[in-house]
Short mmCIF file of C-alpha atoms in Angstrom, two decimals:
data_model
loop_
_atom_site.label_atom_id
_atom_site.label_comp_id
_atom_site.label_asym_id
_atom_site.label_seq_id
_atom_site.Cartn_x
_atom_site.Cartn_y
_atom_site.Cartn_z
CA MET H 1 89.15 29.50 54.69
CA PRO H 2 87.93 26.22 53.14
CA ARG H 3 90.13 24.11 51.17
CA LYS H 4 89.70 21.27 49.05
CA ASN H 5 90.98 18.18 50.66
CA LEU H 6 92.73 15.34 48.84
CA ILE H 7 92.49 12.05 50.63
CA LEU H 8 95.22 9.43 49.86
CA GLN H 9 94.19 5.87 50.77
CA VAL H 10 97.01 3.79 52.50
CA PHE H 11 96.64 0.11 52.44
CA VAL H 12 98.66 -1.65 55.30
CA ALA H 13 99.44 -5.51 54.96
CA SER H 14 101.68 -7.47 57.31
CA PRO H 15 101.64 -10.85 59.09
CA SER H 16 100.52 -11.05 62.67
CA ASP H 17 103.81 -10.65 64.62
CA VAL H 18 103.81 -6.55 63.99
CA GLU H 19 100.70 -5.65 65.64
CA GLU H 20 102.58 -2.72 67.56
CA GLU H 21 103.74 -1.21 64.42
CA ARG H 22 100.34 -1.12 62.86
CA GLY H 23 99.05 0.64 65.93
CA VAL H 24 101.92 3.15 65.44
CA LEU H 25 100.88 3.73 61.95
CA ASP H 26 97.39 4.74 62.96
CA SER H 27 99.04 7.23 65.49
CA VAL H 28 101.26 8.75 62.98
CA VAL H 29 98.52 9.18 60.27
CA ALA H 30 96.19 10.73 62.88
CA GLU H 31 99.10 13.15 63.74
CA LEU H 32 99.84 14.10 60.06
CA ASN H 33 96.30 14.49 59.33
CA ARG H 34 95.90 16.82 62.12
CA THR H 35 98.88 18.92 61.17
CA TRP H 36 98.38 18.99 57.30
CA ALA H 37 94.58 18.55 56.45
CA ASN H 38 93.86 22.18 56.52
CA SER H 39 97.44 23.63 55.65
CA ILE H 40 98.17 21.72 52.41
CA GLY H 41 94.88 19.89 51.99
CA VAL H 42 96.18 16.51 51.83
CA SER H 43 95.12 13.71 54.30
CA PHE H 44 95.54 10.04 54.62
CA GLU H 45 92.86 7.23 55.16
CA VAL H 46 94.33 3.73 56.33
CA LEU H 47 92.74 0.73 54.70
CA LYS H 48 93.19 -2.64 57.03
CA TRP H 49 91.63 -5.66 56.86
CA GLU H 50 90.60 -5.31 60.61
CA THR H 51 88.67 -2.21 59.79
CA SER H 52 88.00 -2.19 56.14
CA VAL H 53 86.75 -5.86 55.43
CA ARG H 54 83.35 -7.23 56.54
CA PRO H 55 82.84 -10.91 57.26
CA GLY H 56 82.22 -13.00 53.98
CA PHE H 57 83.06 -16.08 51.99
CA SER H 58 85.07 -16.86 48.96
CA ASP H 59 87.79 -19.39 48.00
CA ASP H 60 89.65 -18.47 51.36
CA ALA H 61 89.96 -15.75 53.80
CA GLN H 62 92.52 -13.93 51.79
CA ALA H 63 90.16 -14.00 48.67
CA VAL H 64 87.56 -12.24 50.77
CA ILE H 65 90.09 -9.32 51.67
CA ASN H 66 91.14 -9.15 48.11
CA SER H 67 87.64 -8.71 46.98
CA GLN H 68 86.59 -5.92 49.35
CA ILE H 69 89.86 -3.80 49.58
CA PRO H 70 89.93 -1.31 46.58
CA ASP H 71 92.06 -1.62 43.85
CA ASP H 72 92.78 2.06 43.34
CA TYR H 73 94.42 3.05 46.82
CA ASP H 74 97.45 5.21 46.70
CA VAL H 75 100.00 3.72 48.97
CA PHE H 76 100.88 0.34 49.82
CA ILE H 77 102.79 -0.23 53.20
CA GLY H 78 104.08 -3.67 54.07
CA ILE H 79 105.59 -4.44 57.56
CA PHE H 80 107.57 -7.60 58.49
CA TRP H 81 109.47 -8.83 61.31
CA SER H 82 110.09 -12.70 61.97
CA ARG H 83 107.14 -14.10 59.87
CA LEU H 84 106.29 -14.19 56.15
CA GLY H 85 102.77 -15.26 56.92
CA THR H 86 100.42 -18.09 56.00
CA ARG H 87 100.50 -19.45 52.52
CA THR H 88 97.45 -19.13 50.22
CA SER H 89 96.59 -21.13 47.10
CA ARG H 90 98.05 -18.23 45.12
CA ALA H 91 100.98 -17.08 47.14
CA ALA H 92 103.64 -17.70 49.63
CA SER H 93 101.28 -15.74 52.17
CA GLY H 94 98.43 -13.49 52.26
CA THR H 95 100.81 -10.51 52.63
CA VAL H 96 103.00 -11.50 49.68
CA GLU H 97 99.86 -11.78 47.74
CA GLU H 98 98.76 -8.42 48.63
CA PHE H 99 102.07 -7.02 47.81
CA GLU H 100 102.18 -8.83 44.50
CA ARG H 101 98.78 -7.40 43.60
CA ALA H 102 100.03 -3.86 44.22
CA TYR H 103 103.23 -4.53 42.56
CA GLN H 104 101.32 -5.62 39.46
CA ARG H 105 99.42 -2.38 39.32
CA PHE H 106 102.68 -0.48 39.85
CA ARG H 107 104.06 -2.34 36.93
CA GLU H 108 101.11 -1.39 34.79
CA THR H 109 100.58 2.46 35.95
CA GLY H 110 104.48 2.99 36.24
CA SER H 111 103.75 5.05 39.53
CA VAL H 112 100.79 3.90 41.59
CA PRO H 113 100.67 2.77 44.18
CA GLU H 114 103.77 3.94 46.26
CA ILE H 115 105.23 0.74 47.58
CA MET H 116 106.94 1.20 51.01
CA LEU H 117 108.23 -1.96 52.67
CA TYR H 118 109.60 -2.00 56.09
CA PHE H 119 111.70 -4.74 57.85
CA LYS H 120 112.20 -4.97 61.62
CA GLU H 121 115.70 -6.30 62.65
CA ALA H 122 115.14 -6.27 66.42
CA PRO H 123 116.18 -9.50 68.04
CA LEU H 124 113.80 -12.53 68.46
CA SER H 125 113.23 -14.53 71.63
CA PRO H 126 113.90 -18.25 70.95
CA SER H 127 110.18 -19.15 71.57
CA ARG H 128 109.59 -16.84 68.67
CA ILE H 129 111.67 -18.35 66.24
CA GLU H 130 110.07 -20.22 63.36
CA ALA H 131 112.98 -21.46 60.90
CA GLY H 132 110.63 -22.08 58.08
CA GLN H 133 108.99 -18.37 58.39
CA LEU H 134 112.31 -17.02 58.58
CA LEU H 135 113.69 -18.71 55.62
CA ALA H 136 110.60 -17.98 53.61
CA LEU H 137 111.03 -13.99 54.82
CA GLN H 138 114.56 -14.00 53.88
CA GLU H 139 113.77 -15.16 50.19
CA PHE H 140 111.17 -12.69 49.79
CA LYS H 141 113.28 -9.91 51.04
CA SER H 142 116.03 -11.11 48.66
CA SER H 143 113.62 -10.96 45.70
CA LEU H 144 112.93 -7.40 46.14
CA PRO H 145 116.08 -5.68 44.49
CA GLU H 146 115.39 -7.77 41.33
CA LYS H 147 111.97 -5.93 41.16
CA GLY H 148 113.52 -2.66 41.44
CA GLY H 149 112.70 -2.26 45.06
CA LEU H 150 114.25 -0.40 47.89
CA TYR H 151 113.20 -1.34 51.52
CA SER H 152 113.58 0.40 54.81
CA SER H 153 114.83 -1.41 58.13
CA PHE H 154 114.16 -0.46 61.63
CA GLU H 155 115.08 -1.71 65.18
CA ASP H 156 112.30 -0.55 67.32
CA LEU H 157 109.16 1.40 67.42
CA ALA H 158 110.59 4.84 67.82
CA GLY H 159 112.80 4.08 64.57
CA PHE H 160 109.86 2.96 62.59
CA GLU H 161 107.87 5.83 63.77
CA ALA H 162 110.24 8.32 62.52
CA SER H 163 110.89 6.56 59.16
CA LEU H 164 107.24 6.27 58.48
CA ARG H 165 106.57 9.89 59.42
CA ALA H 166 109.28 11.21 57.27
CA HIS H 167 108.19 8.93 54.13
CA LEU H 168 104.41 9.50 54.58
CA ALA H 169 105.47 13.31 54.79
CA ALA H 170 107.41 13.03 51.68
CA ILE H 171 104.30 11.44 49.88
CA ALA H 172 102.08 14.50 51.04
CA GLN H 173 104.80 16.73 50.18
CA GLN H 174 104.24 15.87 46.44
CA PHE H 175 100.96 17.51 46.40
CA VAL H 176 101.91 20.65 48.24
CA LYS H 177 101.58 23.79 46.35
CA VAL H 178 102.76 27.09 47.57
CA PRO H 179 99.42 29.20 47.19
CA GLU H 180 99.44 31.66 44.38
CA ARG H 181 98.50 34.34 46.79
CA SER H 182 101.45 34.01 49.02
CA ILE H 183 103.78 36.89 48.94
CA SER H 184 107.59 36.97 49.74
CA LEU H 185 108.32 39.92 52.13
CA GLU H 186 111.97 39.54 53.03
CA SER H 187 112.99 42.36 50.42
CA ALA H 188 109.51 43.76 49.83
CA GLU H 189 108.22 47.35 51.32
CA LEU H 190 104.96 47.17 53.30
CA LEU H 191 102.96 48.99 50.89
CA PRO H 192 99.17 48.36 50.19
CA GLU H 193 99.41 47.64 46.69
CA ALA H 194 102.04 44.68 47.24
CA LEU H 195 100.50 43.25 50.30
CA ILE H 196 96.81 43.04 49.88
CA ALA H 197 96.20 39.17 49.27
CA ASP H 198 92.74 39.22 47.63
CA GLU H 199 90.57 42.35 46.86
CA GLU H 200 87.65 40.56 48.47
CA ASP H 201 89.36 39.57 51.69
CA GLY H 202 88.46 41.79 54.58
CA LEU H 203 90.24 42.13 57.87
CA PHE H 204 88.65 39.28 59.62
CA ASP H 205 89.27 37.04 56.42
CA CYS H 206 93.00 37.91 56.66
CA LEU H 207 93.27 37.48 60.55
CA GLU H 208 91.54 33.94 60.18
CA ILE H 209 94.22 32.83 57.55
CA TYR H 210 96.88 34.15 59.65
CA THR H 211 95.73 32.42 62.63
CA MET H 212 95.31 28.99 60.60
CA ARG H 213 98.65 29.04 58.93
CA THR H 214 100.65 30.06 62.29
CA GLN H 215 98.97 26.93 63.83
CA ASP H 216 100.36 24.94 60.81
CA MET H 217 103.75 26.63 61.49
CA THR H 218 103.73 25.59 65.06
CA ALA H 219 102.65 22.13 64.11
CA ALA H 220 105.51 21.69 61.74
CA MET H 221 107.90 23.18 64.38
CA GLU H 222 106.78 20.69 66.90
CA VAL H 223 107.51 18.01 64.37
CA ILE H 224 111.02 19.25 63.86
CA SER H 225 111.55 19.83 67.59
CA ASP H 226 110.53 16.28 68.58
CA ALA H 227 112.82 14.96 65.90
CA THR H 228 115.77 17.22 67.18
CA VAL H 229 115.24 16.15 70.65
CA ARG H 230 115.14 12.46 69.47
CA ILE H 231 118.25 12.53 67.46
CA GLY H 232 120.12 14.09 70.32
CA GLU H 233 119.23 11.29 72.58
CA GLN H 234 120.07 8.80 69.91
CA LEU H 235 123.51 10.27 69.24
CA SER H 236 124.18 10.52 73.00
CA GLN H 237 123.26 6.70 73.29
CA ARG H 238 125.56 5.77 70.20
CA THR H 239 128.42 7.57 72.01
CA ILE H 240 127.85 5.68 75.08
CA GLU H 241 127.71 2.43 73.42
CA ILE H 242 130.95 3.13 71.30
CA ASN H 243 132.71 4.08 74.50
CA ALA H 244 131.64 1.05 76.13
CA ARG H 245 132.43 -1.44 73.45
CA ASP H 246 134.24 -4.71 73.64
CA ALA H 247 137.76 -4.15 72.25
CA SER H 248 137.88 -7.72 71.10
CA ASP H 249 135.10 -7.27 68.80
CA PRO H 250 136.30 -4.54 66.13
CA GLY H 251 132.98 -4.89 64.19
CA HIS H 252 130.97 -3.81 66.96
CA ALA H 253 131.97 -0.16 66.58
CA LYS H 254 131.45 -0.31 62.91
CA ARG H 255 127.80 -1.40 63.56
CA LEU H 256 127.12 1.21 66.23
CA VAL H 257 128.49 4.02 63.68
CA LYS H 258 126.18 2.38 60.92
CA ARG H 259 123.11 2.87 63.25
CA ALA H 260 124.16 6.55 64.13
CA SER H 261 124.32 7.03 60.33
CA GLU H 262 120.78 5.64 59.94
CA ASP H 263 119.36 7.71 62.84
CA MET H 264 120.81 10.74 61.14
CA PHE H 265 119.48 10.00 57.65
CA ARG H 266 116.06 9.66 59.44
CA TYR H 267 116.39 13.03 60.96
CA ALA H 268 117.44 14.58 57.71
CA SER H 269 114.31 13.03 56.24
CA ILE H 270 112.07 14.38 58.78
CA LEU H 271 113.77 18.04 58.21
CA GLU H 272 113.50 17.65 54.39
CA ALA H 273 109.71 16.69 54.49
CA SER H 274 108.82 19.42 57.21
CA ILE H 275 110.60 22.49 55.73
CA PRO H 276 108.64 23.02 52.79
CA LEU H 277 105.50 22.80 54.70
CA LEU H 278 106.78 25.30 57.24
CA SER H 279 107.76 27.46 54.45
CA SER H 280 104.51 27.59 52.64
CA ALA H 281 102.71 28.03 55.92
CA ARG H 282 104.88 31.08 56.88
CA GLN H 283 104.38 32.82 53.53
CA GLU H 284 100.63 32.56 53.46
CA ALA H 285 100.44 33.28 57.16
CA PHE H 286 102.49 36.58 56.96
CA ALA H 287 101.23 37.72 53.58
CA ALA H 288 97.71 37.45 55.17
CA LEU H 289 98.94 39.17 58.13
CA SER H 290 100.68 41.94 56.15
CA SER H 291 97.18 42.58 54.33
CA ALA H 292 95.45 42.82 57.78
CA VAL H 293 98.06 45.35 58.90
CA VAL H 294 97.10 47.47 55.73
CA LEU H 295 93.39 47.02 56.56
CA MET H 296 93.80 48.05 59.93
CA GLU H 297 94.59 51.60 58.69
CA ASP H 298 90.70 51.94 58.67
CA PHE H 299 90.74 50.61 62.37
CA LYS H 300 93.71 52.30 63.72
CA SER H 301 91.91 53.79 66.66
CA ASP H 302 91.51 50.28 67.95
CA LYS H 303 94.96 50.51 69.61
CA LEU H 304 94.20 47.55 71.91
CA GLN H 305 94.26 45.14 69.08
CA LEU H 306 97.40 46.62 67.51
CA HIS H 307 99.16 46.35 70.76
CA SER H 308 98.03 42.68 71.35
CA LEU H 309 99.31 41.70 67.77
CA ARG H 310 102.53 43.46 68.40
CA LYS H 311 103.17 41.41 71.48
CA THR H 312 102.29 38.28 69.57
CA LEU H 313 104.91 39.04 67.08
CA LEU H 314 107.42 40.03 69.48
CA ARG H 315 106.95 36.55 71.04
CA THR H 316 107.29 34.78 67.51
CA ILE H 317 110.61 36.75 67.25
CA GLU H 318 111.89 35.29 70.66
CA GLY H 319 110.67 31.84 69.72
CA ALA H 320 112.56 31.93 66.53
CA VAL H 321 115.63 33.04 68.37
CA THR H 322 115.37 30.35 70.75
CA ALA H 323 114.88 27.80 68.11
CA LYS H 324 117.90 29.03 65.97
CA SER H 325 120.05 28.50 69.11
CA GLY H 326 119.05 25.02 69.68
CA LEU H 327 119.40 24.11 65.84
CA LEU H 328 122.72 25.88 65.58
CA GLY H 329 124.03 23.86 68.57
CA MET H 330 122.73 20.54 66.73
CA ARG H 331 124.29 21.62 63.44
CA GLN H 332 127.62 22.09 65.23
CA ALA H 333 127.43 18.75 66.90
CA ALA H 334 126.51 16.98 63.63
CA ALA H 335 129.41 18.78 61.54
CA GLY H 336 131.83 17.80 64.50
CA LEU H 337 131.24 14.01 64.23
CA PRO H 338 134.46 12.26 63.11
CA ARG H 339 134.78 11.19 59.48
CA VAL H 340 134.96 7.44 60.22
CA SER H 341 132.72 6.02 57.58
CA LYS H 342 131.14 6.91 54.19
CA ASP H 343 127.77 6.47 55.47
CA LEU H 344 128.35 8.65 58.38
CA ASN H 345 129.84 11.46 56.16
CA LYS H 346 126.86 11.31 53.89
CA SER H 347 124.45 11.45 56.78
CA LYS H 348 126.34 14.35 58.42
CA ARG H 349 125.98 16.33 54.98
CA ALA H 350 122.10 15.66 54.87
CA VAL H 351 121.72 16.78 58.29
CA THR H 352 123.90 20.11 58.05
CA ASP H 353 122.49 20.86 54.72
CA ASN H 354 118.93 20.53 55.80
CA LEU H 355 119.60 22.46 59.06
CA ASP H 356 120.82 25.23 57.00
CA ARG H 357 117.72 25.34 54.98
CA LEU H 358 115.69 25.37 58.18
CA LEU H 359 117.96 28.10 59.79
CA SER H 360 117.39 30.13 56.66
CA GLU H 361 113.70 29.64 56.96
CA ILE H 362 113.76 30.96 60.61
CA GLU H 363 115.89 33.97 59.71
CA SER H 364 113.35 34.93 56.95
CA THR H 365 110.49 34.58 59.63
CA GLU H 366 112.77 36.94 61.98
CA SER H 367 113.00 39.38 59.00
CA THR H 368 109.51 39.31 57.93
CA VAL H 369 108.19 39.75 61.53
CA ALA H 370 110.37 42.43 62.20
CA ASN H 371 108.95 44.27 59.24
CA LEU H 372 105.37 43.78 60.48
CA VAL H 373 106.28 45.25 63.79
CA GLU H 374 107.68 48.24 62.26
CA ALA H 375 104.54 48.65 60.32
CA ILE H 376 102.31 48.32 63.37
CA ASP H 377 104.45 50.95 65.18
CA ARG H 378 103.81 53.26 62.43
CA LEU H 379 100.02 52.80 62.61
CA LEU H 380 100.35 53.27 66.55
CA ALA H 381 102.13 56.46 65.74
CA SER H 382 99.96 57.83 63.36
CA SER H 383 96.87 56.89 65.58
CA THR H 384 98.66 58.76 68.48
CA ALA H 385 99.36 61.96 66.24
CA GLY H 386 95.74 62.09 64.98
CA GLN H 387 94.49 61.90 68.68
CA VAL H 388 96.71 64.80 69.42
CA TRP H 389 95.80 66.74 66.68
CA ASN H 390 92.13 66.28 67.31
CA GLN H 391 92.71 67.74 70.84
#
């Protein structure tokens, strides 16, 4: 079923030392667009000087960029590491000038564009160190709290990717609306009056909606699964690092615990952004399938299709049971972490609360699918009875 697609423009600003991160951003946006363009009707368009600006002349190169990048983009992303960038006649660097233009518009509108700044904290090789650039970067970073800014820090590409995915997902989530036609089936009887999503939808329409939304559910669960594997690996690595720490450096363990807390907060953010998308897709998918089951009353002689659908639903239940088992293990591991710092305690709570919501969502899936299997069984039974009667 076609949807109106809202395109959010994302402008990326950075000095020249974070080229890899700019590539990661392109990959994350492409992934999110594949996942959500159809399911929630939101996609991102990346604006960068490399791809969005044509050659030209003005007072300087930055002025050319300013004149060609539209002023009505929705999200500003700034990425920094070891450099602030080359000074222009108007600002400390071209990247800072782009930030100041975005910040001015934010002040004028009160909300647009969304401004997200990321600072890489990975070590620098001596050959990359430019004292003047580092000092200018630190001054810029220190000025942000006065402007009411909150920025994000990361240590490697994996950390940047996880944070960016979660933050962009949160922005997309602002535009998510659970479809009005969605019907909660957890406590509803499978009756025709309650289940037909739209009087004009036929069997094939409902099955198409079901197929599309289950694909969206799968994509959302893949994001969650990847994040769960990643946090498990990160926590294992942090444990190894803590056990191997230098006892003469008491601050080392504290820094490692802080990193573990940051890892868990990123994981919680991914869960928080993904769960509403999963829930929305689940409700619409199974509402449509319920309507299809009702409409199949007219086609109940086609037992092959009913048996095929029943097998698919049973596999869904099996997948839900497997996913729930793994997530329960992760919840137990997170809840069992020692209460050694305030940050760790808060990150534990964020993870366990979101895992509880996710587990509840999976249990809703199991309950709904079990109801649908029961409805199909009734159709199959009535079909068989009809055949016996006719004989």
